Amino acid sequence: MSGMRFFQQSLAFIVFIVINFHGVAQASDTDASTLASSELSFSEQALDELASQRQWQHLLHIRLHPFSQRMISQNDDDNFFLSPEGKEDPAAELKADYQAFKAINMADNLSAQCQFPARYHWLKTQFPAGHFQDQPCSELDTWLDELQAHSLTLIFPASHINSPSSMYGHTLVRMDREDKNKSKLLSYSVNFAANADPTDNELVFSYKGLAGGYPGVVSVMPYYVKTNEYQHMEYRDVWEYPLTFTPEEVQQFARHVWETKDTYFDYYFFDENCSYRLLALLDAASERSDLADDFLLKAVPVDTIRSLQQRDMVAEAIYRPSAATALEFKGEQSAPEVQKIAKQLVESDDDIQTLLAPLTEQQKARALELSHSYARYLAIKKKQSSPALRKRTLQLLSARSKITVASEFDETPEPPIRDDQGHLTQRMQVSLGESDDEGFSELSWRIAYHDVMDLPEGFVPGSQIQMGLLDLRYWHDQQALRLQQFKIVDVLSLSHQTLFQNPTAWSVSFGLDRFKQAEAELFTYLKVGFGKSYLTDAGRFYALGETQLLADNQFDQGFQLSAGPRLGWLIQTQALQHNLELHWQPLVTHDNPVRRSLSWQVGTEITDNSQLRFGFERQLFTSQDDSARGVQGVNEGKLSFVWYF
């Protein structure tokens, strides 16, 4: 590092000598409105050297494209460049910027210095003081004064499986002020998100999100706006990670946000998403930050947090429970009768004091506070806000104010394991097994992220999001290697019922698969299910009604459409993972074999990022053809070593 700094200082000195020597020689000819072209030519080689520096390319968001292997800016707005070749030529952009930054006597807010203050600031540091003459930028100055950015905090609203755009979680950056007494809610936050068309349905949204069909934009808004959106409206727990960026780096971050917030980057759900773009913004703000290059093909938010932690850029982690989490924890501390009355206080029109009559003073206080939390849940989560609910809420608050006894609810505890402390998001699995008396070896690779049989700590219980799961199987007797399955997307949400919440369990899965036979052919499938899930002391039980569409020429008329129940019993502890599941598809069209399967999987932790897993499955095929009536069954078992990385 010291050698590089010496080289930079030497280079800056040479540039200074060359330019100033030339400036003296040409002083009489320079009108000071623009830099003379001959002056630029003297320093062209030096400027080329500056343009090759990593920090300049970070300011332009120039990165190696993973497929074309070209260095190209990820910003897709022509207004982000002064040179027509700036998107692919950092030297051309630097020379255009340099010349523009030398312009003087510019009108307020109209100079290139005002448009690209982060580039201007960085370039100024490469030259001796006085080389550039600052131009008036009153709008930028006012904006920076309003921000008062002194430190940065990365905000991580946890994953939200029922929101397609936030399945893996989300990150944003809060710019905190130096005065610790000022509310964090009044600070400004920086967010990157797809500017989606609100009329697009979820299918179109998913396609465009994957294919870069939406412009991604950087926005700056008060933090309380985002807090309301994520903590209350979406009912997600939030983790805050104060970063170790210096005040000077924070100022440069704010300048760079200014020069990007009116431009756009094509948004890609897997890689160039919210978390990736924030890392790229941080890279542009600090010479010691080079985070975005760690994420070439995918950027899972929790992985970007780990990347910051590995570089000692995170000071601590602070937990902010969501309103839903706080509601459920208050319920857990209350007697069943108190919970029941708290719900009645909101849902009925009965007199409040009559409902509270059976309770002690402290139980009344708890019931009223719990009912207020429940009323907020209905108003925001269920969007049932109405004049009647608002009136009832005020009555509850009024009743609570007349009880002097404290409710003595404990604060919602911090989860013992944070999201960033769970298993890593890629998975490799090696298996040995036997199917219908024929042995096989199997290698499986999953790009992301978690299934219900994985190690559970750090993940939402009962949730499963898998993308890009590829199984290659080698059949020993046949000496044949085949693609066994390829899951493009596989989502399962088993949110359970509570007294106050009544979520729908659901699933969707799409990809390629084979039945459990060595000679079975590959088919395409789409499975969709809806139902309910219940959490008991013995584990999580669920029942879904599932519809399956299987397509291939092995089916009569090329496809089979079927429907039936999917029943399961799931246990998720770090020491033991267990799932017993029954699929039965008795309602079939276009291909008459009725299929049933019973699967049992059990796993146990070896280390924080490895697991031993055993699975058994029996598939039954019941033919309804008069010529071939009967039942055929296939048994398959395999033992697997699972490694997360």
Phi, psi and omega in degrees: 000319181296323179297318179296318179296319178300319181296317180297317181294321179295318180297318180297321180295316180299315179300317179300313182297313183297312184293317183289323175301314180292324180298319178297316183297328186254008188305319184291338183265349184265123182277356179069021173262325174215163178286133178295141183298326180294326178297319180297322183296328179296325185259012187300316180297320179296320178294325175300320179295318178298320183293338180277352181290145183301322185294323178296320180290327174296321179295331178267357183059037176274122182223164177285123177287129188294337183256315181278345182059027175258148172276119186209146180289140177276354175281132187249018181253126180300333182288354179277354184230143173267334177265140176299336179261009188297332182296328183242353185233094182296330179291318178298319180291320180297318180294321177295318179294317181302314181296319180292323181291338179281348181296140179234175182058035179275150177292155182304130175073002185255358183274162175296331177300324179284328182284323183232068185292331179288317176297317181298316181297316182294317182294324178298325181289346180272353182235159178296158180302141178090356180293322177251156177246118183297138178255156183290132179222071187294323181293317178297316181299317179297318181296315180295322177296322179293320180293316186050042184291126180235329178213165183240143175229126176277129182253130182234093170290127188297167184301147183225097191294336181274004176241111184304326183280350184232026183303322183264007186096185185206152174229149171215168181241130176259133178262104185273153179270164183289325181288108183293343182280345179281142182298136176297333182296337181271353176290166179260149180238151179250127185229145173237128183206159176290134176273078188280153175284119183296345180274351179288136175281177187295329179293313178295320179301316181296316181297311182294326179295325180281326188263006180076031183276356179242144171284134175265132185235147175270127180234153178235125181210160178303143185296328182296334177294313179291325178299314178298322183292317186266321187276327183253307185293319181262355174055056181238138173296152183233136171250137177246133181236095175300133182262159185265029178287140180286161177303324178294320178292325178296319177298319179293325176300314180297319178298319182290324175300320179302316185278353177252342191291342177254017176242188179213155174237137174301133184264129175235129186299321187279317187243296183275069183251196185300314185289320179298315185294324178295321176298319179295325176294320177294322178300322182289343185265344187219134177295334184269004182252125176216067191266321190295332181293348177288348189236090186272315186247339178208153178221094176277131185310316183294331177290326179292327175295316179299322180297318177296319181295320181297336179261015179057038179257006178243128182275319183196179177231131182238132184261133174235103181292147177285166178297325180292319178297316179296321178299311182294325180290322175297321178298320180297332181274356185252149176294153180307322181294322179296317178299316182297315181291323178301320179291320179296325181301330181269317190275341182253166176259009182295158180299132185299315183293327177295318179294324183279348189308319183289352189262157171286171182299316180291323178296324177298316179300317180294316181298319181290319178292321178293321180293324177296317177298321180292322178297321177295322178300314180295321184291324186257304183293313182271357179054042180255025180298130181208161177304323181294318180292319178297319179295318180295321180298318178295324178295322179295317179296321179297317179296322180293324182294341181270356178255120185274346182286139178284147179286332179058038170288137173286155175293146178299123184286154176286137177303141182297331179236124178284165177301323182281359179256003176283185180295157179291164197269342173267154183219136172241138183224130177245131186226150168236136183198183180219135180228119179052047178068014177241129184279155178209159169240147186220139175239126183235139177227132179235129181292314181198146022203318183190139169235171189292346177266355177286168176302127194274338189296133181092358181236157180293123180301137178079010180249148181214126175224110178239137174222136177069050177264119185239124178245124173250128185237135177251119180271122189293311184294318182277347185051048184235135176257128183223153169285115183276316176201156174219104179270114178284313176214141183210105185240135177221124179241115181245047176299130188267162179285143169227178178298326186260339184236144184225063184287159176265128172281143182207164179210152171211136182214139182216135178168206179240146182203169173230156169284168188279065175216146183298324183267005183296146181266158180284142175221160176265142180223154169222124182234133179225133181218152177221146180181213183225157179225144183227133180257125179232177177296337181269000180128192183256124178250140182217153178219120180239145166268118189242137175249135182237137170241116178248135185227126175179162180288355175286345179264151177299127184062017171089357179199164172225130175248127184216165180210152179173184183276152171232113186243142183210158175228113188241133174238127181232099168233164182292331181277329184220128173240131187216136174212123175246124189221138177242128172246134177217125183239074185284338182264109186231151172224150172070355176195112199279342180302128176271131185248138174227152175211144175234120182237147178223126178232141176220137182222160176215148182288137171259305172226184179299337183230032174209155187209148171253131187224139174237138179223143175227140178216137174242123177252137179238137180238118180252111180275139178252005176292139178298328184281342185215049179291145179146178183237132174243141181230149178228131176252141177218136176223148177206150177246131189230145167252127185246133181230126178259136182213000000 
